[in-house]
PDB file of C-alpha atoms in Angstrom:
ATOM      1  CA  MET A 277     100.228 122.821 121.885  1.00 45.00           C
ATOM      2  CA  LYS A 278      99.381 119.800 119.733  1.00 55.00           C
ATOM      3  CA  ALA A 279     102.162 117.207 119.460  1.00 56.00           C
ATOM      4  CA  GLN A 280     102.909 117.902 115.786  1.00 57.00           C
ATOM      5  CA  GLU A 281     102.859 121.682 116.288  1.00 61.00           C
ATOM      6  CA  GLU A 282     105.193 121.324 119.229  1.00 64.00           C
ATOM      7  CA  THR A 283     107.554 119.210 117.122  1.00 69.00           C
ATOM      8  CA  ASN A 284     107.416 121.786 114.318  1.00 76.00           C
ATOM      9  CA  TYR A 285     108.298 124.661 116.647  1.00 81.00           C
ATOM     10  CA  SER A 286     111.113 122.610 118.140  1.00 85.00           C
ATOM     11  CA  ARG A 287     112.536 122.069 114.657  1.00 88.00           C
ATOM     12  CA  ILE A 288     112.171 125.732 113.774  1.00 89.00           C
ATOM     13  CA  ALA A 289     113.933 126.698 117.006  1.00 90.00           C
ATOM     14  CA  GLN A 290     116.760 124.288 116.181  1.00 91.00           C
ATOM     15  CA  ALA A 291     117.079 125.796 112.721  1.00 91.00           C
ATOM     16  CA  ILE A 292     117.062 129.357 114.025  1.00 88.00           C
ATOM     17  CA  SER A 293     119.645 128.494 116.650  1.00 88.00           C
ATOM     18  CA  TYR A 294     121.895 127.011 113.973  1.00 88.00           C
ATOM     19  CA  ILE A 295     121.374 129.932 111.584  1.00 83.00           C
ATOM     20  CA  ASN A 296     121.978 132.437 114.375  1.00 76.00           C
ATOM     21  CA  GLY A 297     125.155 130.693 115.456  1.00 80.00           C
ATOM     22  CA  ASN A 298     126.541 130.372 111.946  1.00 82.00           C
ATOM     23  CA  PHE A 299     125.217 133.423 110.095  1.00 72.00           C
ATOM     24  CA  LYS A 300     128.755 134.607 109.273  1.00 73.00           C
ATOM     25  CA  THR A 301     129.170 131.607 106.974  1.00 80.00           C
ATOM     26  CA  GLN A 302     125.688 132.086 105.471  1.00 76.00           C
ATOM     27  CA  PRO A 303     124.570 128.443 105.771  1.00 84.00           C
ATOM     28  CA  GLY A 304     122.574 127.189 102.807  1.00 87.00           C
ATOM     29  CA  LEU A 305     119.205 125.455 102.764  1.00 90.00           C
ATOM     30  CA  GLU A 306     120.697 121.962 102.501  1.00 93.00           C
ATOM     31  CA  GLU A 307     123.089 122.543 105.398  1.00 93.00           C
ATOM     32  CA  VAL A 308     120.406 123.776 107.810  1.00 91.00           C
ATOM     33  CA  ALA A 309     117.922 121.096 106.728  1.00 93.00           C
ATOM     34  CA  GLU A 310     120.480 118.390 107.410  1.00 94.00           C
ATOM     35  CA  LYS A 311     121.044 119.702 110.931  1.00 91.00           C
ATOM     36  CA  ILE A 312     117.372 119.220 111.840  1.00 90.00           C
ATOM     37  CA  ASN A 313     116.993 115.930 109.960  1.00 91.00           C
ATOM     38  CA  LEU A 314     114.634 117.124 107.248  1.00 92.00           C
ATOM     39  CA  SER A 315     114.893 117.131 103.484  1.00 94.00           C
ATOM     40  CA  PRO A 316     115.569 120.575 101.968  1.00 93.00           C
ATOM     41  CA  PHE A 317     112.077 120.548 100.418  1.00 94.00           C
ATOM     42  CA  HIS A 318     110.266 119.796 103.681  1.00 93.00           C
ATOM     43  CA  PHE A 319     112.414 122.202 105.653  1.00 93.00           C
ATOM     44  CA  GLN A 320     111.745 125.047 103.182  1.00 93.00           C
ATOM     45  CA  ARG A 321     108.001 124.392 103.340  1.00 93.00           C
ATOM     46  CA  LEU A 322     107.878 124.067 107.140  1.00 92.00           C
ATOM     47  CA  PHE A 323     109.959 127.178 107.730  1.00 91.00           C
ATOM     48  CA  THR A 324     108.009 129.298 105.254  1.00 91.00           C
ATOM     49  CA  GLU A 325     104.688 128.210 106.771  1.00 89.00           C
ATOM     50  CA  TRP A 326     105.918 129.230 110.219  1.00 88.00           C
ATOM     51  CA  ALA A 327     107.814 132.437 109.437  1.00 86.00           C
ATOM     52  CA  GLY A 328     105.992 133.665 106.356  1.00 87.00           C
ATOM     53  CA  VAL A 329     109.304 134.015 104.517  1.00 88.00           C
ATOM     54  CA  SER A 330     112.012 131.680 103.269  1.00 89.00           C
ATOM     55  CA  PRO A 331     114.940 130.695 105.507  1.00 87.00           C
ATOM     56  CA  LYS A 332     117.209 132.815 103.308  1.00 85.00           C
ATOM     57  CA  LYS A 333     115.064 135.921 103.796  1.00 86.00           C
ATOM     58  CA  PHE A 334     114.746 135.222 107.514  1.00 85.00           C
ATOM     59  CA  LEU A 335     118.540 135.017 107.742  1.00 81.00           C
ATOM     60  CA  GLN A 336     118.764 138.575 106.405  1.00 80.00           C
ATOM     61  CA  TYR A 337     116.658 139.827 109.328  1.00 82.00           C
ATOM     62  CA  LEU A 338     119.091 138.295 111.822  1.00 77.00           C
ATOM     63  CA  THR A 339     122.292 139.891 110.564  1.00 77.00           C
ATOM     64  CA  VAL A 340     124.017 142.651 112.499  1.00 76.00           C
ATOM     65  CA  GLU A 341     124.045 144.783 109.353  1.00 77.00           C
ATOM     66  CA  HIS A 342     120.267 144.648 109.100  1.00 76.00           C
ATOM     67  CA  ALA A 343     119.866 145.534 112.772  1.00 78.00           C
ATOM     68  CA  LYS A 344     122.268 148.463 112.468  1.00 80.00           C
ATOM     69  CA  LYS A 345     120.355 149.757 109.449  1.00 79.00           C
ATOM     70  CA  MET A 346     117.081 149.601 111.367  1.00 75.00           C
ATOM     71  CA  LEU A 347     118.583 151.420 114.342  1.00 78.00           C
ATOM     72  CA  LYS A 348     119.976 154.160 112.126  1.00 77.00           C
ATOM     73  CA  GLU A 349     116.773 154.652 110.138  1.00 72.00           C
ATOM     74  CA  ASN A 350     114.544 154.706 113.222  1.00 67.00           C
ATOM     75  CA  GLN A 351     116.707 156.850 115.475  1.00 63.00           C
ATOM     76  CA  ALA A 352     114.756 160.062 114.962  1.00 52.00           C
ATOM     77  CA  THR A 353     111.206 158.790 114.721  1.00 60.00           C
ATOM     78  CA  LEU A 354     110.837 155.565 116.683  1.00 64.00           C
ATOM     79  CA  PHE A 355     109.171 157.071 119.746  1.00 65.00           C
ATOM     80  CA  GLU A 356     107.071 159.694 117.993  1.00 56.00           C
ATOM     81  CA  THR A 357     103.436 159.007 118.790  1.00 43.00           C
ATOM     82  CA  ALA A 358     102.367 159.996 115.280  1.00 34.00           C
ATOM     83  CA  PHE A 359     104.408 157.149 113.822  1.00 40.00           C
ATOM     84  CA  GLU A 360     103.992 157.214 110.048  1.00 42.00           C
ATOM     85  CA  THR A 361     102.896 153.580 109.781  1.00 39.00           C
ATOM     86  CA  GLY A 362      99.422 154.584 110.924  1.00 39.00           C
ATOM     87  CA  LEU A 363      96.887 152.656 112.961  1.00 38.00           C
ATOM     88  CA  SER A 364      96.396 149.411 111.045  1.00 41.00           C
ATOM     89  CA  GLY A 365      98.383 146.271 110.423  1.00 42.00           C
ATOM     90  CA  THR A 366     101.122 144.641 112.453  1.00 42.00           C
ATOM     91  CA  SER A 367     103.119 147.874 112.785  1.00 47.00           C
ATOM     92  CA  ARG A 368     100.368 149.473 114.830  1.00 48.00           C
ATOM     93  CA  LEU A 369     101.650 151.055 118.007  1.00 45.00           C
ATOM     94  CA  HIS A 370     101.134 148.898 121.081  1.00 53.00           C
ATOM     95  CA  ASP A 371     100.419 151.907 123.276  1.00 50.00           C
ATOM     96  CA  LEU A 372      97.226 152.605 121.343  1.00 55.00           C
ATOM     97  CA  PHE A 373      95.542 149.528 122.767  1.00 74.00           C
ATOM     98  CA  VAL A 374      97.597 148.296 125.738  1.00 85.00           C
ATOM     99  CA  ASN A 375      96.908 150.034 129.038  1.00 89.00           C
ATOM    100  CA  ILE A 376      99.097 149.575 132.117  1.00 93.00           C
ATOM    101  CA  GLU A 377      97.741 150.068 135.610  1.00 94.00           C
ATOM    102  CA  GLY A 378     100.191 149.775 138.482  1.00 95.00           C
ATOM    103  CA  MET A 379      99.133 147.712 141.474  1.00 95.00           C
ATOM    104  CA  THR A 380      98.582 149.590 144.694  1.00 93.00           C
ATOM    105  CA  PRO A 381     100.627 148.572 147.756  1.00 91.00           C
ATOM    106  CA  GLY A 382      97.451 147.158 149.256  1.00 90.00           C
ATOM    107  CA  GLU A 383      96.895 144.856 146.301  1.00 91.00           C
ATOM    108  CA  TYR A 384     100.203 143.051 146.687  1.00 88.00           C
ATOM    109  CA  LYS A 385     100.560 143.515 150.449  1.00 88.00           C
ATOM    110  CA  ASN A 386     101.825 140.458 152.333  1.00 91.00           C
ATOM    111  CA  GLY A 387     102.679 138.503 149.230  1.00 91.00           C
ATOM    112  CA  GLY A 388      99.482 139.311 147.369  1.00 93.00           C
ATOM    113  CA  GLU A 389      97.085 138.024 150.000  1.00 93.00           C
ATOM    114  CA  ASN A 390      94.481 140.455 148.672  1.00 89.00           C
ATOM    115  CA  LEU A 391      94.695 139.114 145.117  1.00 94.00           C
ATOM    116  CA  THR A 392      92.839 136.354 143.322  1.00 96.00           C
ATOM    117  CA  ILE A 393      94.810 135.261 140.263  1.00 98.00           C
ATOM    118  CA  ASN A 394      93.437 133.214 137.391  1.00 98.00           C
ATOM    119  CA  TYR A 395      95.965 131.394 135.236  1.00 98.00           C
ATOM    120  CA  SER A 396      96.001 129.175 132.174  1.00 98.00           C
ATOM    121  CA  PHE A 397      98.390 127.758 129.603  1.00 97.00           C
ATOM    122  CA  ALA A 398      98.194 128.533 125.896  1.00 93.00           C
ATOM    123  CA  GLU A 399     100.114 127.888 122.707  1.00 90.00           C
ATOM    124  CA  THR A 400     101.894 130.535 120.649  1.00 90.00           C
ATOM    125  CA  PRO A 401     104.157 130.465 117.586  1.00 88.00           C
ATOM    126  CA  PHE A 402     107.091 130.517 120.036  1.00 91.00           C
ATOM    127  CA  GLY A 403     106.077 127.738 122.400  1.00 90.00           C
ATOM    128  CA  ASN A 404     103.675 127.395 125.301  1.00 92.00           C
ATOM    129  CA  ILE A 405     103.010 130.289 127.656  1.00 95.00           C
ATOM    130  CA  LEU A 406     101.546 130.789 131.100  1.00 97.00           C
ATOM    131  CA  VAL A 407      99.161 133.735 131.270  1.00 98.00           C
ATOM    132  CA  ALA A 408      97.718 135.052 134.535  1.00 98.00           C
ATOM    133  CA  SER A 409      95.245 137.781 135.414  1.00 98.00           C
ATOM    134  CA  THR A 410      93.608 139.596 138.287  1.00 97.00           C
ATOM    135  CA  ALA A 411      90.170 141.194 138.243  1.00 96.00           C
ATOM    136  CA  LYS A 412      91.788 144.293 136.726  1.00 96.00           C
ATOM    137  CA  GLY A 413      93.810 142.722 133.922  1.00 96.00           C
ATOM    138  CA  ILE A 414      96.797 140.619 132.895  1.00 97.00           C
ATOM    139  CA  CYS A 415      99.455 140.482 135.592  1.00 97.00           C
ATOM    140  CA  HIS A 416     101.876 137.928 134.171  1.00 98.00           C
ATOM    141  CA  ILE A 417     102.808 136.221 130.899  1.00 98.00           C
ATOM    142  CA  ALA A 418     105.808 133.928 130.640  1.00 97.00           C
ATOM    143  CA  PHE A 419     106.989 131.313 128.188  1.00 96.00           C
ATOM    144  CA  ALA A 420     106.472 127.952 129.831  1.00 94.00           C
ATOM    145  CA  ASP A 421     108.810 125.301 128.483  1.00 91.00           C
ATOM    146  CA  VAL A 422     108.098 123.372 131.688  1.00 94.00           C
ATOM    147  CA  ALA A 423     104.588 124.175 132.897  1.00 95.00           C
ATOM    148  CA  GLU A 424     105.162 123.306 136.542  1.00 96.00           C
ATOM    149  CA  ASP A 425     108.289 125.446 136.768  1.00 97.00           C
ATOM    150  CA  ALA A 426     106.549 128.416 135.137  1.00 96.00           C
ATOM    151  CA  LEU A 427     103.691 128.204 137.615  1.00 97.00           C
ATOM    152  CA  GLU A 428     106.061 128.031 140.579  1.00 97.00           C
ATOM    153  CA  ILE A 429     107.855 131.174 139.374  1.00 96.00           C
ATOM    154  CA  LEU A 430     104.506 132.991 139.218  1.00 97.00           C
ATOM    155  CA  LYS A 431     103.626 131.860 142.729  1.00 97.00           C
ATOM    156  CA  THR A 432     106.908 133.193 144.104  1.00 96.00           C
ATOM    157  CA  LYS A 433     105.851 136.668 142.955  1.00 95.00           C
ATOM    158  CA  PHE A 434     102.547 136.510 144.838  1.00 96.00           C
ATOM    159  CA  PRO A 435     102.986 133.645 147.333  1.00 96.00           C
ATOM    160  CA  ASN A 436      99.834 134.379 149.346  1.00 96.00           C
ATOM    161  CA  ALA A 437      97.429 135.042 146.499  1.00 96.00           C
ATOM    162  CA  VAL A 438      94.498 132.748 145.753  1.00 97.00           C
ATOM    163  CA  TYR A 439      95.114 130.872 142.475  1.00 98.00           C
ATOM    164  CA  ARG A 440      92.556 129.379 140.093  1.00 97.00           C
ATOM    165  CA  GLN A 441      93.346 127.560 136.847  1.00 98.00           C
ATOM    166  CA  PHE A 442      90.811 129.337 134.691  1.00 97.00           C
ATOM    167  CA  ALA A 443      91.073 131.023 131.274  1.00 96.00           C
ATOM    168  CA  ASP A 444      89.072 134.209 131.762  1.00 96.00           C
ATOM    169  CA  ALA A 445      88.020 136.755 129.152  1.00 93.00           C
ATOM    170  CA  ALA A 446      91.002 139.043 129.824  1.00 93.00           C
ATOM    171  CA  GLN A 447      93.419 136.235 129.049  1.00 94.00           C
ATOM    172  CA  GLN A 448      91.605 135.117 125.917  1.00 91.00           C
ATOM    173  CA  HIS A 449      91.425 138.689 124.644  1.00 88.00           C
ATOM    174  CA  ALA A 450      95.148 139.290 125.202  1.00 89.00           C
ATOM    175  CA  LEU A 451      96.085 136.140 123.287  1.00 89.00           C
ATOM    176  CA  TYR A 452      94.667 137.606 120.061  1.00 84.00           C
ATOM    177  CA  ILE A 453      97.908 139.578 119.826  1.00 84.00           C
ATOM    178  CA  PHE A 454      99.715 136.422 118.721  1.00 82.00           C
ATOM    179  CA  THR A 455      97.397 136.090 115.724  1.00 73.00           C
ATOM    180  CA  HIS A 456      97.677 139.760 114.717  1.00 61.00           C
ATOM    181  CA  ASP A 457      93.887 139.867 114.551  1.00 58.00           C
ATOM    182  CA  TRP A 458      93.689 143.575 115.356  1.00 55.00           C
ATOM    183  CA  ASP A 459      89.971 143.750 114.626  1.00 58.00           C
ATOM    184  CA  ARG A 460      89.347 141.606 117.717  1.00 60.00           C
ATOM    185  CA  ILE A 461      91.518 143.738 120.003  1.00 61.00           C
ATOM    186  CA  SER A 462      89.987 146.831 121.580  1.00 65.00           C
ATOM    187  CA  GLU A 463      92.124 147.239 124.687  1.00 78.00           C
ATOM    188  CA  ILE A 464      94.407 144.931 126.603  1.00 88.00           C
ATOM    189  CA  LYS A 465      94.544 145.847 130.276  1.00 93.00           C
ATOM    190  CA  LEU A 466      97.673 145.042 132.266  1.00 96.00           C
ATOM    191  CA  HIS A 467      97.673 145.086 136.074  1.00 97.00           C
ATOM    192  CA  LEU A 468     101.323 145.082 137.095  1.00 97.00           C
ATOM    193  CA  LYS A 469     103.434 145.164 140.216  1.00 95.00           C
ATOM    194  CA  GLY A 470     106.379 147.491 139.666  1.00 95.00           C
ATOM    195  CA  THR A 471     108.139 150.640 140.790  1.00 95.00           C
ATOM    196  CA  ASP A 472     107.298 153.958 139.161  1.00 96.00           C
ATOM    197  CA  PHE A 473     110.556 153.709 137.217  1.00 97.00           C
ATOM    198  CA  GLN A 474     109.805 150.195 135.975  1.00 97.00           C
ATOM    199  CA  LEU A 475     106.286 151.164 134.921  1.00 97.00           C
ATOM    200  CA  LYS A 476     107.676 154.129 132.986  1.00 96.00           C
ATOM    201  CA  VAL A 477     110.147 151.882 131.145  1.00 97.00           C
ATOM    202  CA  TRP A 478     107.492 149.276 130.349  1.00 96.00           C
ATOM    203  CA  GLU A 479     105.140 151.954 129.037  1.00 93.00           C
ATOM    204  CA  THR A 480     107.944 153.232 126.788  1.00 92.00           C
ATOM    205  CA  LEU A 481     108.491 149.758 125.356  1.00 93.00           C
ATOM    206  CA  LEU A 482     104.878 149.763 124.215  1.00 89.00           C
ATOM    207  CA  LYS A 483     105.717 152.573 121.789  1.00 86.00           C
ATOM    208  CA  ILE A 484     108.045 150.364 119.738  1.00 87.00           C
ATOM    209  CA  PRO A 485     106.123 149.169 116.659  1.00 82.00           C
ATOM    210  CA  THR A 486     106.138 145.550 115.554  1.00 82.00           C
ATOM    211  CA  GLY A 487     109.127 144.785 113.364  1.00 83.00           C
ATOM    212  CA  GLN A 488     111.216 147.641 114.754  1.00 86.00           C
ATOM    213  CA  LEU A 489     114.198 147.593 117.120  1.00 89.00           C
ATOM    214  CA  THR A 490     115.799 150.051 119.514  1.00 91.00           C
ATOM    215  CA  THR A 491     118.469 150.174 122.220  1.00 92.00           C
ATOM    216  CA  TYR A 492     118.698 150.515 125.992  1.00 94.00           C
ATOM    217  CA  GLY A 493     120.232 153.964 125.523  1.00 93.00           C
ATOM    218  CA  ALA A 494     117.352 155.131 123.330  1.00 91.00           C
ATOM    219  CA  VAL A 495     114.821 154.036 125.940  1.00 94.00           C
ATOM    220  CA  ALA A 496     116.786 155.819 128.663  1.00 95.00           C
ATOM    221  CA  LYS A 497     116.806 158.982 126.566  1.00 93.00           C
ATOM    222  CA  GLU A 498     113.081 158.708 125.883  1.00 91.00           C
ATOM    223  CA  ILE A 499     112.227 158.622 129.595  1.00 93.00           C
ATOM    224  CA  GLY A 500     114.429 161.668 130.209  1.00 94.00           C
ATOM    225  CA  MET A 501     117.260 159.787 131.935  1.00 95.00           C
ATOM    226  CA  PRO A 502     119.961 159.379 129.264  1.00 93.00           C
ATOM    227  CA  SER A 503     122.584 158.166 131.744  1.00 95.00           C
ATOM    228  CA  ALA A 504     120.340 155.426 133.154  1.00 95.00           C
ATOM    229  CA  SER A 505     120.921 152.716 130.527  1.00 94.00           C
ATOM    230  CA  ARG A 506     121.935 150.149 133.133  1.00 94.00           C
ATOM    231  CA  ALA A 507     118.845 150.809 135.257  1.00 97.00           C
ATOM    232  CA  VAL A 508     116.717 150.631 132.124  1.00 96.00           C
ATOM    233  CA  GLY A 509     118.270 147.259 131.347  1.00 95.00           C
ATOM    234  CA  SER A 510     117.330 145.989 134.806  1.00 96.00           C
ATOM    235  CA  ALA A 511     113.740 147.191 134.401  1.00 97.00           C
ATOM    236  CA  ILE A 512     113.502 145.541 130.991  1.00 96.00           C
ATOM    237  CA  GLY A 513     114.848 142.319 132.463  1.00 95.00           C
ATOM    238  CA  ALA A 514     112.098 142.443 135.096  1.00 96.00           C
ATOM    239  CA  ASN A 515     109.318 142.719 132.497  1.00 97.00           C
ATOM    240  CA  PRO A 516     106.453 140.543 133.839  1.00 97.00           C
ATOM    241  CA  VAL A 517     104.508 140.299 130.564  1.00 97.00           C
ATOM    242  CA  ALA A 518     106.362 138.533 127.749  1.00 96.00           C
ATOM    243  CA  PHE A 519     105.693 139.593 124.156  1.00 94.00           C
ATOM    244  CA  ILE A 520     102.880 142.071 124.877  1.00 93.00           C
ATOM    245  CA  ILE A 521     105.401 144.370 126.547  1.00 95.00           C
ATOM    246  CA  PRO A 522     107.981 143.933 123.787  1.00 94.00           C
ATOM    247  CA  CYS A 523     111.281 143.780 125.643  1.00 95.00           C
ATOM    248  CA  HIS A 524     112.484 141.491 122.831  1.00 96.00           C
ATOM    249  CA  ARG A 525     112.720 144.591 120.581  1.00 94.00           C
ATOM    250  CA  ILE A 526     115.587 146.008 122.639  1.00 94.00           C
ATOM    251  CA  ILE A 527     119.027 145.155 121.283  1.00 90.00           C
ATOM    252  CA  GLN A 528     122.587 146.353 121.818  1.00 89.00           C
ATOM    253  CA  SER A 529     123.775 149.503 120.078  1.00 86.00           C
ATOM    254  CA  THR A 530     126.249 147.366 118.106  1.00 86.00           C
ATOM    255  CA  GLY A 531     123.359 145.606 116.363  1.00 84.00           C
ATOM    256  CA  THR A 532     123.842 142.385 118.336  1.00 85.00           C
ATOM    257  CA  LEU A 533     120.503 140.987 119.457  1.00 85.00           C
ATOM    258  CA  GLY A 534     121.714 140.241 122.987  1.00 85.00           C
ATOM    259  CA  GLN A 535     120.171 138.113 125.718  1.00 87.00           C
ATOM    260  CA  TYR A 536     116.540 137.474 126.609  1.00 91.00           C
ATOM    261  CA  HIS A 537     114.899 136.278 129.794  1.00 91.00           C
ATOM    262  CA  TRP A 538     113.181 133.440 127.926  1.00 92.00           C
ATOM    263  CA  GLY A 539     116.164 132.424 125.789  1.00 91.00           C
ATOM    264  CA  SER A 540     118.201 134.048 123.025  1.00 90.00           C
ATOM    265  CA  THR A 541     116.897 131.594 120.402  1.00 90.00           C
ATOM    266  CA  ARG A 542     113.317 132.546 121.234  1.00 93.00           C
ATOM    267  CA  LYS A 543     114.220 136.262 121.036  1.00 93.00           C
ATOM    268  CA  THR A 544     115.777 135.676 117.628  1.00 90.00           C
ATOM    269  CA  ALA A 545     112.681 133.792 116.492  1.00 91.00           C
ATOM    270  CA  ILE A 546     110.348 136.587 117.618  1.00 92.00           C
ATOM    271  CA  ILE A 547     112.417 139.366 116.033  1.00 91.00           C
ATOM    272  CA  GLY A 548     112.647 137.553 112.702  1.00 89.00           C
ATOM    273  CA  TRP A 549     108.966 136.560 112.758  1.00 90.00           C
ATOM    274  CA  GLU A 550     107.850 140.132 113.494  1.00 87.00           C
ATOM    275  CA  ALA A 551     110.110 141.524 110.774  1.00 86.00           C
ATOM    276  CA  ALA A 552     108.552 139.100 108.306  1.00 86.00           C
ATOM    277  CA  MET A 553     105.010 140.025 109.409  1.00 80.00           C
ATOM    278  CA  ALA A 554     105.716 143.744 109.179  1.00 76.00           C
ATOM    279  CA  THR A 555     107.353 143.412 105.757  1.00 75.00           C
ATOM    280  CA  SER A 556     104.417 141.440 104.383  1.00 68.00           C
ATOM    281  CA  GLU A 557     102.078 144.331 105.230  1.00 61.00           C
ATOM    282  CA  ALA A 558     104.362 147.136 104.085  1.00 54.00           C
TER     283      ALA A 558
END
């Protein structure tokens, strides 16, 4: 990420963190701008360029009341495959173009000694990411605040694999999802190590449209195991592909956004950004 872009995202993250921590008092433009050392004018412009909406509008997306309303409105239809938003725009269903293939035991045997994994770093609206792929598809995406640490975490998953720092076509194709350039996306192939239960949960997450939210209990019900909310939560926490498998769209039934493997501020940023994108196309 270019130095200025990285600084801009850092400022946006600071602002979101402050807004999220103080939403009950409804902080005004001047108050938030002061916290990140910008004038109100420059903060308004920077935030609107990044989020597509004003800080005030973004704040509305982060309230518990808004989340509860979304949960209530979507309860009956969220997982219907004929979702009424259709096939175009940012609300398009992920499961129409993301395909998950589970790794065979032989592919990850002995720490992945039978795998060759390409990896590269890329920039997104939410910070740098590490993206990795096998010959069959994307096997790992993680936000990489510290590149070296992110790479070490990947290598612990497949310690005996052969690694190459190379941005292959599968990686480049998958990254189009951050630009919402649907015309350039035909199919994103994921090649994932997981149990049958985990794969089922991850496939269910793909049915959640951009800008929508659901709960652990709703996912458990969708997979036919309504009493398995805790196990569902564990599977969601083990999601190996950030953003593309949208575990960030799972929140608590109370409307609280909850935790996120890559940071609660980043989860808040993604949820608000997606809500803004979806609203702009409604």
